[in-house]
């Protein structure tokens, strides 16, 4: 099993369980330190290849995942693997789609869905989860 992220690292969200997930914007250089074990790319089109394991969730900018069942499965895998691996979620800017995915991970980790966006804005980025439909998606995520 691989050690997780440094909780003080750039863009690292600590979930209530202690799981750590790094969120980032792909338009910025990759933060220093160890490479992720897994990156989930939240993009409208295929991502550039990386040297480690990656998954692509088709998720257009300012929108919602194209396949919500696939998103639920992938985010469940991220949550599970974050217990002992370095996992990150990334979109172009690192706020809207990434923030939405992080808020869904917070829901999986036990944060009540109505509080998850606030949790991510407090502990990851104040501008996370950019659109009303992204906020609604997080609130409804718990219901499946």
PDB file of N, CA and C in Angstrom, residues 13-48:
ATOM      1  N   UNK A  13      -7.340  17.720   0.194  1.00  0.00           N
ATOM      2  CA  UNK A  13      -8.525  17.779   1.051  1.00  0.00           C
ATOM      3  C   UNK A  13      -8.481  16.609   2.021  1.00  0.00           C
ATOM      4  N   UNK A  14      -8.542  16.916   3.304  1.00  0.00           N
ATOM      5  CA  UNK A  14      -8.639  15.884   4.332  1.00  0.00           C
ATOM      6  C   UNK A  14     -10.119  15.644   4.605  1.00  0.00           C
ATOM      7  N   UNK A  15     -10.564  14.422   4.363  1.00  0.00           N
ATOM      8  CA  UNK A  15     -11.936  14.045   4.654  1.00  0.00           C
ATOM      9  C   UNK A  15     -12.054  13.689   6.132  1.00  0.00           C
ATOM     10  N   UNK A  16     -13.261  13.704   6.691  1.00  0.00           N
ATOM     11  CA  UNK A  16     -13.407  13.423   8.127  1.00  0.00           C
ATOM     12  C   UNK A  16     -12.799  12.090   8.567  1.00  0.00           C
ATOM     13  N   UNK A  17     -12.789  11.091   7.692  1.00  0.00           N
ATOM     14  CA  UNK A  17     -12.219   9.779   8.042  1.00  0.00           C
ATOM     15  C   UNK A  17     -10.701   9.793   8.096  1.00  0.00           C
ATOM     16  N   UNK A  18     -10.088  10.876   7.608  1.00  0.00           N
ATOM     17  CA  UNK A  18      -8.635  10.936   7.514  1.00  0.00           C
ATOM     18  C   UNK A  18      -8.119  10.646   6.120  1.00  0.00           C
ATOM     19  N   UNK A  19      -8.988  10.181   5.230  1.00  0.00           N
ATOM     20  CA  UNK A  19      -8.571   9.982   3.836  1.00  0.00           C
ATOM     21  C   UNK A  19      -8.168  11.334   3.256  1.00  0.00           C
ATOM     22  N   UNK A  20      -7.138  11.306   2.403  1.00  0.00           N
ATOM     23  CA  UNK A  20      -6.645  12.514   1.759  1.00  0.00           C
ATOM     24  C   UNK A  20      -6.797  12.367   0.253  1.00  0.00           C
ATOM     25  N   UNK A  21      -7.348  13.394  -0.381  1.00  0.00           N
ATOM     26  CA  UNK A  21      -7.512  13.410  -1.834  1.00  0.00           C
ATOM     27  C   UNK A  21      -7.011  14.753  -2.329  1.00  0.00           C
ATOM     28  N   UNK A  22      -6.149  14.708  -3.334  1.00  0.00           N
ATOM     29  CA  UNK A  22      -5.661  15.965  -3.898  1.00  0.00           C
ATOM     30  C   UNK A  22      -6.559  16.366  -5.061  1.00  0.00           C
ATOM     31  N   UNK A  23      -6.967  17.620  -5.052  1.00  0.00           N
ATOM     32  CA  UNK A  23      -7.670  18.208  -6.177  1.00  0.00           C
ATOM     33  C   UNK A  23      -6.720  19.159  -6.862  1.00  0.00           C
ATOM     34  N   UNK A  24      -6.821  19.246  -8.194  1.00  0.00           N
ATOM     35  CA  UNK A  24      -5.933  20.198  -8.880  1.00  0.00           C
ATOM     36  C   UNK A  24      -6.471  20.589 -10.230  1.00  0.00           C
ATOM     37  N   UNK A  25      -5.937  21.688 -10.714  1.00  0.00           N
ATOM     38  CA  UNK A  25      -6.244  22.180 -12.049  1.00  0.00           C
ATOM     39  C   UNK A  25      -5.135  21.784 -13.006  1.00  0.00           C
ATOM     40  N   UNK A  26      -5.516  21.191 -14.102  1.00  0.00           N
ATOM     41  CA  UNK A  26      -4.520  20.712 -15.068  1.00  0.00           C
ATOM     42  C   UNK A  26      -3.849  21.841 -15.841  1.00  0.00           C
ATOM     43  N   UNK A  27      -4.406  23.037 -15.803  1.00  0.00           N
ATOM     44  CA  UNK A  27      -3.747  24.169 -16.475  1.00  0.00           C
ATOM     45  C   UNK A  27      -2.534  24.666 -15.704  1.00  0.00           C
ATOM     46  N   UNK A  28      -2.404  24.225 -14.461  1.00  0.00           N
ATOM     47  CA  UNK A  28      -1.258  24.621 -13.646  1.00  0.00           C
ATOM     48  C   UNK A  28      -0.249  23.472 -13.616  1.00  0.00           C
ATOM     49  N   UNK A  29       1.014  23.783 -13.349  1.00  0.00           N
ATOM     50  CA  UNK A  29       2.013  22.701 -13.235  1.00  0.00           C
ATOM     51  C   UNK A  29       1.636  21.737 -12.109  1.00  0.00           C
ATOM     52  N   UNK A  30       2.015  20.495 -12.268  1.00  0.00           N
ATOM     53  CA  UNK A  30       1.771  19.493 -11.230  1.00  0.00           C
ATOM     54  C   UNK A  30       2.533  19.895  -9.977  1.00  0.00           C
ATOM     55  N   UNK A  31       1.880  19.823  -8.827  1.00  0.00           N
ATOM     56  CA  UNK A  31       2.584  20.162  -7.584  1.00  0.00           C
ATOM     57  C   UNK A  31       3.778  19.245  -7.368  1.00  0.00           C
ATOM     58  N   UNK A  32       4.750  19.740  -6.627  1.00  0.00           N
ATOM     59  CA  UNK A  32       5.919  18.931  -6.305  1.00  0.00           C
ATOM     60  C   UNK A  32       5.545  17.772  -5.402  1.00  0.00           C
ATOM     61  N   UNK A  33       6.512  16.949  -5.139  1.00  0.00           N
ATOM     62  CA  UNK A  33       6.287  15.792  -4.285  1.00  0.00           C
ATOM     63  C   UNK A  33       6.018  14.547  -5.107  1.00  0.00           C
ATOM     64  N   UNK A  34       5.588  13.497  -4.439  1.00  0.00           N
ATOM     65  CA  UNK A  34       5.394  12.222  -5.133  1.00  0.00           C
ATOM     66  C   UNK A  34       4.263  12.284  -6.157  1.00  0.00           C
ATOM     67  N   UNK A  35       4.384  11.423  -7.146  1.00  0.00           N
ATOM     68  CA  UNK A  35       3.324  11.320  -8.147  1.00  0.00           C
ATOM     69  C   UNK A  35       2.121  10.627  -7.524  1.00  0.00           C
ATOM     70  N   UNK A  36       0.941  10.887  -8.090  1.00  0.00           N
ATOM     71  CA  UNK A  36      -0.233  10.159  -7.603  1.00  0.00           C
ATOM     72  C   UNK A  36      -0.159   8.684  -7.996  1.00  0.00           C
ATOM     73  N   UNK A  37      -0.892   7.882  -7.295  1.00  0.00           N
ATOM     74  CA  UNK A  37      -1.091   6.493  -7.684  1.00  0.00           C
ATOM     75  C   UNK A  37      -2.173   6.434  -8.759  1.00  0.00           C
ATOM     76  N   UNK A  38      -3.178   7.306  -8.594  1.00  0.00           N
ATOM     77  CA  UNK A  38      -4.322   7.360  -9.498  1.00  0.00           C
ATOM     78  C   UNK A  38      -4.757   8.798  -9.673  1.00  0.00           C
ATOM     79  N   UNK A  39      -4.975   9.195 -10.914  1.00  0.00           N
ATOM     80  CA  UNK A  39      -5.607  10.479 -11.212  1.00  0.00           C
ATOM     81  C   UNK A  39      -6.908  10.201 -11.939  1.00  0.00           C
ATOM     82  N   UNK A  40      -7.960  10.874 -11.514  1.00  0.00           N
ATOM     83  CA  UNK A  40      -9.222  10.834 -12.242  1.00  0.00           C
ATOM     84  C   UNK A  40      -9.360  12.182 -12.942  1.00  0.00           C
ATOM     85  N   UNK A  41      -9.357  12.131 -14.269  1.00  0.00           N
ATOM     86  CA  UNK A  41      -9.499  13.332 -15.089  1.00  0.00           C
ATOM     87  C   UNK A  41     -10.974  13.599 -15.341  1.00  0.00           C
ATOM     88  N   UNK A  42     -11.422  14.774 -14.970  1.00  0.00           N
ATOM     89  CA  UNK A  42     -12.810  15.189 -15.137  1.00  0.00           C
ATOM     90  C   UNK A  42     -12.849  16.181 -16.292  1.00  0.00           C
ATOM     91  N   UNK A  43     -12.928  15.674 -17.487  1.00  0.00           N
ATOM     92  CA  UNK A  43     -12.772  16.503 -18.685  1.00  0.00           C
ATOM     93  C   UNK A  43     -13.811  16.145 -19.736  1.00  0.00           C
ATOM     94  N   UNK A  44     -14.073  17.106 -20.635  1.00  0.00           N
ATOM     95  CA  UNK A  44     -14.997  16.863 -21.732  1.00  0.00           C
ATOM     96  C   UNK A  44     -14.425  15.974 -22.812  1.00  0.00           C
ATOM     97  N   UNK A  45     -13.104  15.924 -22.921  1.00  0.00           N
ATOM     98  CA  UNK A  45     -12.432  15.094 -23.917  1.00  0.00           C
ATOM     99  C   UNK A  45     -11.313  14.305 -23.268  1.00  0.00           C
ATOM    100  N   UNK A  46     -10.755  13.349 -23.998  1.00  0.00           N
ATOM    101  CA  UNK A  46      -9.702  12.492 -23.423  1.00  0.00           C
ATOM    102  C   UNK A  46      -8.514  13.303 -22.911  1.00  0.00           C
ATOM    103  N   UNK A  47      -7.943  12.883 -21.779  1.00  0.00           N
ATOM    104  CA  UNK A  47      -6.797  13.599 -21.204  1.00  0.00           C
ATOM    105  C   UNK A  47      -5.493  13.200 -21.882  1.00  0.00           C
ATOM    106  N   UNK A  48      -4.488  14.018 -21.648  1.00  0.00           N
ATOM    107  CA  UNK A  48      -3.136  13.657 -22.069  1.00  0.00           C
ATOM    108  C   UNK A  48      -2.673  12.474 -21.218  1.00  0.00           C
TER     109      UNK A  48
END
